[in-house]
Coordinates of C-alpha atoms and ligand atoms in Angstrom, one line a residue:
X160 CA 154.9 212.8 92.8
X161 CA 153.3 213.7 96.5
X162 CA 150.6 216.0 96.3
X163 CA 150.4 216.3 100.2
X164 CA 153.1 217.1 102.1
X165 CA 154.1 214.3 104.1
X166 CA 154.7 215.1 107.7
X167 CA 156.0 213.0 110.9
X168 CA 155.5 214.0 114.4
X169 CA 157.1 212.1 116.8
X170 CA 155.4 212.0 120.2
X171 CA 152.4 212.7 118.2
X172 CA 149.8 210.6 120.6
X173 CA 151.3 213.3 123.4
X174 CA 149.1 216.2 124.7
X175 CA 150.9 219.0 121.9
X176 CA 151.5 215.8 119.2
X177 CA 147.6 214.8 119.3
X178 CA 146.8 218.7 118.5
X179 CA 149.5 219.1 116.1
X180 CA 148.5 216.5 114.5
X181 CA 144.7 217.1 114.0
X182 CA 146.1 220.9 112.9
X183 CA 148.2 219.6 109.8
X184 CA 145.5 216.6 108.7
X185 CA 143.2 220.0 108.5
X186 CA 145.4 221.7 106.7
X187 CA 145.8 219.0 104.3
X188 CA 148.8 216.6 105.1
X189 CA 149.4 213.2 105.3
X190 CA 150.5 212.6 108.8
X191 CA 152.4 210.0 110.2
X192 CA 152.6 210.0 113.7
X193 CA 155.2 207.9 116.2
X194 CA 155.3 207.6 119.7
X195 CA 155.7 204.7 122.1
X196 CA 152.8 205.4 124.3
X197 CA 155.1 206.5 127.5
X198 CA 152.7 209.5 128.5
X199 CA 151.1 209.6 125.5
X200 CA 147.9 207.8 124.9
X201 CA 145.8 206.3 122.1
X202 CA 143.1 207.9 123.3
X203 CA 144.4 211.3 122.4
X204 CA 144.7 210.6 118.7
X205 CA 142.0 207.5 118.8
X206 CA 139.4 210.1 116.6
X207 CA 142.1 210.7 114.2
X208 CA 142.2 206.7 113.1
X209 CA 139.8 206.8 110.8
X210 CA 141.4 208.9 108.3
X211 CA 143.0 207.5 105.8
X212 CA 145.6 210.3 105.9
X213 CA 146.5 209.3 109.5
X214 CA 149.0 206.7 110.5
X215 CA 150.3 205.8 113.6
X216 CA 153.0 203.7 114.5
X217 CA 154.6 202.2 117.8
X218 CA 158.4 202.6 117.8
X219 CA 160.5 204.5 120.4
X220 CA 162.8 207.3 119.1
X221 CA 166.0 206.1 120.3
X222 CA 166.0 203.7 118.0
X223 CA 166.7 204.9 113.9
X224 CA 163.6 204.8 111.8
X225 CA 163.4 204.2 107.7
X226 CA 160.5 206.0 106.4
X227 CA 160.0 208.9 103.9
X228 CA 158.4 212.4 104.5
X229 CA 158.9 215.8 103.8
X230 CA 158.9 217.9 107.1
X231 CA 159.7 215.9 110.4
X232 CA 158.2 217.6 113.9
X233 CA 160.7 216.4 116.9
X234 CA 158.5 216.5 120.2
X235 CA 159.1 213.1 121.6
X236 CA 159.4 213.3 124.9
X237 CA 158.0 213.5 128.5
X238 CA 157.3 217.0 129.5
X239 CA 156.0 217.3 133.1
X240 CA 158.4 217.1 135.8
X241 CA 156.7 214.3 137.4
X242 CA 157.4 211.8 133.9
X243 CA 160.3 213.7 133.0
X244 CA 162.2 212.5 136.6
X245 CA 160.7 208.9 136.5
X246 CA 163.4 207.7 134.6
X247 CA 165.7 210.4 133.8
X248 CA 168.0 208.7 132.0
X249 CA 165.6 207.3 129.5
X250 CA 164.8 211.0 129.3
X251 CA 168.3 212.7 128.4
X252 CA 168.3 209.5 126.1
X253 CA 165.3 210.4 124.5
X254 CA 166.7 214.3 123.9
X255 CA 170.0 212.6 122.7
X256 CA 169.8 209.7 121.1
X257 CA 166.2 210.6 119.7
X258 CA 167.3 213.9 117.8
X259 CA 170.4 212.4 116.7
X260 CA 168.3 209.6 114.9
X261 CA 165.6 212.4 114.0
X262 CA 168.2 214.4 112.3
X263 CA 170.1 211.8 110.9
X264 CA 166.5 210.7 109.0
X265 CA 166.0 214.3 108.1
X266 CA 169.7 214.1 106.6
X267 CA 169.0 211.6 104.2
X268 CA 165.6 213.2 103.0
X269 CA 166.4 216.3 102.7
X270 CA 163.4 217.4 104.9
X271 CA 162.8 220.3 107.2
X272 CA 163.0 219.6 110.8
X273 CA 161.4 221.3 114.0
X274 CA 162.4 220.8 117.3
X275 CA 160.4 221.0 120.4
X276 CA 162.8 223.2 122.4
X277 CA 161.5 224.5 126.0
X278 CA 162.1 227.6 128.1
X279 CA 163.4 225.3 130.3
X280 CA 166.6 226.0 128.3
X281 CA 166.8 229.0 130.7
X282 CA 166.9 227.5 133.9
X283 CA 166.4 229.7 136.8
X284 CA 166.4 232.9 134.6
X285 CA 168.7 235.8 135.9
X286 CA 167.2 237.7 132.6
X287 CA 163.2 238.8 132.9
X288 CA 161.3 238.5 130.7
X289 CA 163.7 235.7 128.8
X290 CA 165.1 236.7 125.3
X291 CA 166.1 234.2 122.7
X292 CA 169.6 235.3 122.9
X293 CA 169.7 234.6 127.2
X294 CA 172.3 231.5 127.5
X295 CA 170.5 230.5 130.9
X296 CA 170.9 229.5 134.5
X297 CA 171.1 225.5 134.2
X298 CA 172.1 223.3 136.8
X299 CA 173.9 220.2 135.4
X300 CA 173.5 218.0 138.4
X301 CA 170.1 218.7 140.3
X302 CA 166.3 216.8 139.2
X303 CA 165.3 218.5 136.6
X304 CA 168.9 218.5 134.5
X305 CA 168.0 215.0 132.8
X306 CA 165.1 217.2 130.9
X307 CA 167.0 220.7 130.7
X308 CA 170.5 219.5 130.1
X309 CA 168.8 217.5 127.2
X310 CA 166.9 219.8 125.3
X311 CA 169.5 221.8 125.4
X312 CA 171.9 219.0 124.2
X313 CA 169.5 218.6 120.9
X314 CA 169.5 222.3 120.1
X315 CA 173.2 221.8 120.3
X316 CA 172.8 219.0 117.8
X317 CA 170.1 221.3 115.7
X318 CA 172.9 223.9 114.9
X319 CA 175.4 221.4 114.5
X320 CA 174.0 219.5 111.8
X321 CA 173.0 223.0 110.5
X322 CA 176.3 224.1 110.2
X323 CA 178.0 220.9 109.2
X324 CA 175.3 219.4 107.3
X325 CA 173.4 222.4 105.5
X326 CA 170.2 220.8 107.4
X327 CA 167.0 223.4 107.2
X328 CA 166.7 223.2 111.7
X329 CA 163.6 224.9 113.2
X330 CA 164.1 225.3 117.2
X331 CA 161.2 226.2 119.1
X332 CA 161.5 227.5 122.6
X333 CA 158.0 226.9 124.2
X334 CA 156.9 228.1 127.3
X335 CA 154.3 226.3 129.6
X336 CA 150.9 225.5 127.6
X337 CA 147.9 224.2 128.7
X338 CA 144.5 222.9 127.6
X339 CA 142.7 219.3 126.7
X340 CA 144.1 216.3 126.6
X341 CA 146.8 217.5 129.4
X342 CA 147.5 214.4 130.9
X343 CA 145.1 214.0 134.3
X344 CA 148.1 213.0 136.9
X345 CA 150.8 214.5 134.9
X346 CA 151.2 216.8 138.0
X347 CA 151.5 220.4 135.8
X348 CA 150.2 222.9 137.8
X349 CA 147.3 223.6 135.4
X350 CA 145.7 220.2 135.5
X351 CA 146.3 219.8 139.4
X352 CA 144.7 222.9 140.8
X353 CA 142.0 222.2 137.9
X354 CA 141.1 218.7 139.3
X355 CA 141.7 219.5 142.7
X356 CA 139.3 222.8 142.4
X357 CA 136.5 220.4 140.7
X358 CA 137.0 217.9 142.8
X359 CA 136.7 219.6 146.2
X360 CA 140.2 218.7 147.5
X361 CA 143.1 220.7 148.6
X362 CA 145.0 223.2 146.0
X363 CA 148.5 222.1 146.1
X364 CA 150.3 225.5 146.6
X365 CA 154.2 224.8 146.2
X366 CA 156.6 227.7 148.2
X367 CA 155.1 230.3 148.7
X368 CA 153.3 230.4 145.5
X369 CA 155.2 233.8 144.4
X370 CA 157.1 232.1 141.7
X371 CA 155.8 233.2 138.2
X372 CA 154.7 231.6 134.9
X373 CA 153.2 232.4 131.6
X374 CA 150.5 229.8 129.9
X375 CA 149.7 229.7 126.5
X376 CA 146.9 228.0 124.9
X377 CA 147.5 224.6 123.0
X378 CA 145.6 226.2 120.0
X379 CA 148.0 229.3 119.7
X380 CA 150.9 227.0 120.3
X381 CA 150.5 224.6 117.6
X382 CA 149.9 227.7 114.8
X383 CA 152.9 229.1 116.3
X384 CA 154.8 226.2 115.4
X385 CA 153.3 225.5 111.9
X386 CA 154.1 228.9 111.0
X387 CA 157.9 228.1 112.2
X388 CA 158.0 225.2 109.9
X389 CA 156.6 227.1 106.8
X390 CA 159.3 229.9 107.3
X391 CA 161.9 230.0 104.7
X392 CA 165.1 228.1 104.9
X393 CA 167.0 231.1 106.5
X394 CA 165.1 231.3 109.5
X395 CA 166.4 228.9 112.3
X396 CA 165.2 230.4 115.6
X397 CA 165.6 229.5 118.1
X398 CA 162.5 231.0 118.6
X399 CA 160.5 231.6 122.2
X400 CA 156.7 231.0 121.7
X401 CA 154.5 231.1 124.6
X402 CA 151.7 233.8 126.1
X403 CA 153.5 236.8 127.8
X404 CA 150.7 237.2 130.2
X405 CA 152.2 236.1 133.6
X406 CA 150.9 235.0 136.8
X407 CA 152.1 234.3 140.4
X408 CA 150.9 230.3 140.6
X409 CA 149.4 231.9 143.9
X410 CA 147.2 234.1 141.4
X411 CA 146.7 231.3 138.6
X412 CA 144.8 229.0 141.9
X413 CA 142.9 231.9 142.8
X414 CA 141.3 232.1 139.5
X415 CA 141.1 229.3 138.9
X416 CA 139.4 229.1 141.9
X417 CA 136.8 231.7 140.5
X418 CA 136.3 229.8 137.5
X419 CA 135.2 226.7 138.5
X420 CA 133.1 228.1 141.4
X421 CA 135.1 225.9 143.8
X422 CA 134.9 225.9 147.8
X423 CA 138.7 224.2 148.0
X424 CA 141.1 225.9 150.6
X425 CA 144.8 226.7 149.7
X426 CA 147.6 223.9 151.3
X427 CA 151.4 225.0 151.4
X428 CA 153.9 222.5 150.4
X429 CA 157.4 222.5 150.3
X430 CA 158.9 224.0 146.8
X431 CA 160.5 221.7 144.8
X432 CA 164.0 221.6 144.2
X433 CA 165.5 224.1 141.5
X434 CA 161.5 225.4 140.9
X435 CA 162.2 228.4 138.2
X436 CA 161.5 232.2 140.1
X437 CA 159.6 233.8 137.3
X438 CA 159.1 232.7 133.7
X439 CA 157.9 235.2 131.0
X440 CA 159.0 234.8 127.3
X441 CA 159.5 237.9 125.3
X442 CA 157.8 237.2 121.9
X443 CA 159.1 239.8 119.8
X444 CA 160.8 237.6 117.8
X445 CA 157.7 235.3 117.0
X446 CA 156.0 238.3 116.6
X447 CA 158.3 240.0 113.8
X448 CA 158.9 236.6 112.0
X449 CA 156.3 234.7 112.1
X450 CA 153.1 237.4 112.6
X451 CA 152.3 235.3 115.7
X452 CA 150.9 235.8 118.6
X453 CA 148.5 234.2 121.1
X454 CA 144.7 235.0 120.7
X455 CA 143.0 232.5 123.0
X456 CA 142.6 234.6 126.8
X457 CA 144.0 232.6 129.9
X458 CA 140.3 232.5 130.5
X459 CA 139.1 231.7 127.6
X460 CA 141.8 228.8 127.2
X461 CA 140.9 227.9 131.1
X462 CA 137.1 227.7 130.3
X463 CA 138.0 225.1 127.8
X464 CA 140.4 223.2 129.8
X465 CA 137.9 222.8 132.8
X466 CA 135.2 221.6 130.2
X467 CA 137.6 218.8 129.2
X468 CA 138.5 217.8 132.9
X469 CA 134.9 218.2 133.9
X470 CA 134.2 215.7 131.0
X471 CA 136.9 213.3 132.1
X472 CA 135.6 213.3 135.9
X473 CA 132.4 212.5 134.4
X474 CA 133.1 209.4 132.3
X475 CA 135.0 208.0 135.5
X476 CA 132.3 208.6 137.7
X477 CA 129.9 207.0 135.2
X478 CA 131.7 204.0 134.4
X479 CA 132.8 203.3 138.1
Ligands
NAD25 P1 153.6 214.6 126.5 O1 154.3 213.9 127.5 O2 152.1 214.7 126.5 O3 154.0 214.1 125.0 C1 155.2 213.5 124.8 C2 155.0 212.4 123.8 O4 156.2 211.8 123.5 C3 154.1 211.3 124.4 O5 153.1 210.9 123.6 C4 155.1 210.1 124.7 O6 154.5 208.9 124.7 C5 156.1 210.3 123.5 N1 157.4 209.8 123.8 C6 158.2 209.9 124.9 N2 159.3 209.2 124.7 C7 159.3 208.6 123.4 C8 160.2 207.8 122.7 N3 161.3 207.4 123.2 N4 159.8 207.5 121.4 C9 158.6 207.9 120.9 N5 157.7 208.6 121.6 C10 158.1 209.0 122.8 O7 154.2 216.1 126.5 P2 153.7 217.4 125.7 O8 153.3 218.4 126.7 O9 152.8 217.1 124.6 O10 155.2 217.9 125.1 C11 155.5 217.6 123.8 C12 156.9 218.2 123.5 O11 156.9 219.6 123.7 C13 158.0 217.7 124.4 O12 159.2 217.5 123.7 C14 158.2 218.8 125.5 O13 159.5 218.8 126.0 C15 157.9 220.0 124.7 N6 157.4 221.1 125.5 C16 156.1 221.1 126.1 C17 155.7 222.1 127.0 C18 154.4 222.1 127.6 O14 154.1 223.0 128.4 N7 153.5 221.2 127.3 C19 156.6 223.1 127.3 C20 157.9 223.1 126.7 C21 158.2 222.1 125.8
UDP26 N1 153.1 223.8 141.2 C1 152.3 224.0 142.4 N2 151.4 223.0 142.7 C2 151.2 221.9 141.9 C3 152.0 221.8 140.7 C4 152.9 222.7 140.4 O1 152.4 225.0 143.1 O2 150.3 221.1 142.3 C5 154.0 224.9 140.9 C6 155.5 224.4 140.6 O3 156.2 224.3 141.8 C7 156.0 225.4 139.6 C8 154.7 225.8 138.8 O4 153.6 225.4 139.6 O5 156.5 226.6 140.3 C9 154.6 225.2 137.5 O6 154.8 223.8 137.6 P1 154.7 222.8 136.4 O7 155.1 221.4 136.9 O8 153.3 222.9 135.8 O9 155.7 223.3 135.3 P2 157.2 223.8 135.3 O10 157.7 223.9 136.7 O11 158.0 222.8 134.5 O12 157.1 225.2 134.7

């Protein structure tokens, strides 16, 4: 008999996976975590070693896996733009191939399974603020299809092996998050304009700076998606969880800006192409389902994040 539940995350040694996985060993689980270190890093999960409820293993997702849990946590894969179009076809395989082997495993177990979904699902919204029941603006062909056309590809196979396997599914649609452990050159627009801003350099403004998102705090994130996987069998999502709080990127640099007391100017460059307008999730859902929503400030959870990068920047300049 397992006392502890046991849990896998895949892409666990990832910026959301490292957190995750420090949530559930607090909350009492035995935590396997598997990732094959392509933007993830040891040194996000390198504290959680020691604990002999922690176990990490090196294997890549596309390929099946035999082990034995209770609840599996699907976030394998790379989620800035910048990894994501490296090798896009490793990335639609990853979507594909990985949640097809993730939900085979959970097939023969029996266990719950959560997927990390992404607003990306919506594309270029036409709908503002997005609702779960928007089918999106996707383009099948441009750059960033290989991570859209994916994602959407596994929720596809979510509800499939719901209906034609009985399979308890979780979908999560998340919307931009942000906080330590975001990977330094992952080129996400919170970690750029952070390191640029402490380091003096140019703020890389892309267009005109108009387009709009909505950040969420890794804390609130993670909770959000525990509380997912604790809801009863019925509930399936998918299910948008992010902060409704939107910005212009042209107003997250300015304060941003403020908050690190920075003298770096402002330089244009070109948008890139199929950049989402305006990104806001509408959380009603989370909110009626799961009594969620976030609690961290953008300023608060920007405080934080500058800390960490300031932190990083030091241990560079003091081992170089
Ligand atoms: P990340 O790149 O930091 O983490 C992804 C992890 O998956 C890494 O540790 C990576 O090494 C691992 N991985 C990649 N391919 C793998 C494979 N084939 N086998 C095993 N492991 C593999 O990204 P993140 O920001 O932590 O995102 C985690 C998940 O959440 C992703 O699925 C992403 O699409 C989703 N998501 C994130 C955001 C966000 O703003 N951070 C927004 C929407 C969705
Ligand atoms: N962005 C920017 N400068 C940067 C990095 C990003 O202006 O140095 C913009 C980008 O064009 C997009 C927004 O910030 O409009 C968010 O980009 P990110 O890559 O963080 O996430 P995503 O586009 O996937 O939401």
């Amino acid at each position: 008999m397992h006392l502890q539940k046991r849990v896998l995350v895949t892409g666990g040694a990832g910026f959301l996976g490292s957190h995750l996985c420090e949530h559930l060993l607090n909350e009492g689980c035995d935590v396997l975590c598997v990732d094959n270190f392509y933007t993830g890093t040891k040194q996000n999960i390198v504290h959680l070693l020691e604990n002999p409820y922690f176990e990490l293993l090196r294997h890549d997702i596309t390929f099946p896996i035999y082990v034995e849990v209770d609840q599996i946590y699907n976030l394998a894969c790379p989620a800035s733009p910048i990894h994501y179009q490296n090798d896009p076809v490793q990335t639609t395989k990853v979507n594909v191939h990985g949640a097809i082997n993730m939900l085979g495993l959970a097939k023969r177990l029996g266990a719950r399974i959560l997927q990390a979904s992404t607003s990306e699902v919506y594309g270029d919204p036409t709908v503002h603020p997005q609702t779960e029941d928007y089918w999106g603006n996707v383009n099948c062909v441009g750059l960033r299809s290989c991570y859209d056309e994916g994602k959407r590809c596994a929720e596809t196979l979510f509800f499939d092996y719901y209906r034609q396997h009985n399979l308890k599914i979780k979908v999560a649609r998340i919307f931009n998050t942000y906080g330590p452990r975001m990977h330094p050159n992952d080129g996400r627009v919170v970690s750029n304009f952070i390191l640029q801003a402490l380091r003096g350099e140019s703020i890389t403004l892309y267009g005109k700076g108009d387009q709009t998102r909505s950040f969420c705090y890794v804390s609130d994130l993670v909770d959000g998606l525990v509380r997912l996987m604790n809801t009863g069998d019925e509930i399936t999502g998918p299910v948008n969880l992010g902060n409704p709080r939107e910005f212009s990127i042209l107003e997250l640099a300015q304060l941003i800006l403020d908050l690190t007391g920075s003298k770096s100017k402002i330089r244009y460059e070109p948008l890139p192409q199929d950049d989402p307008r305006q990104r806001r999730p509408d959380i009603t859902l989370a909110n009626q389902i799961l009594d969620w929503e976030p609690e961290i400030s953008t300023e608060e959870g920007l405080g934080r994040t500058i800390d960490y990068f300031k932190g990083l920047l030091s241990e560079v300049s003091s081992s170089g």
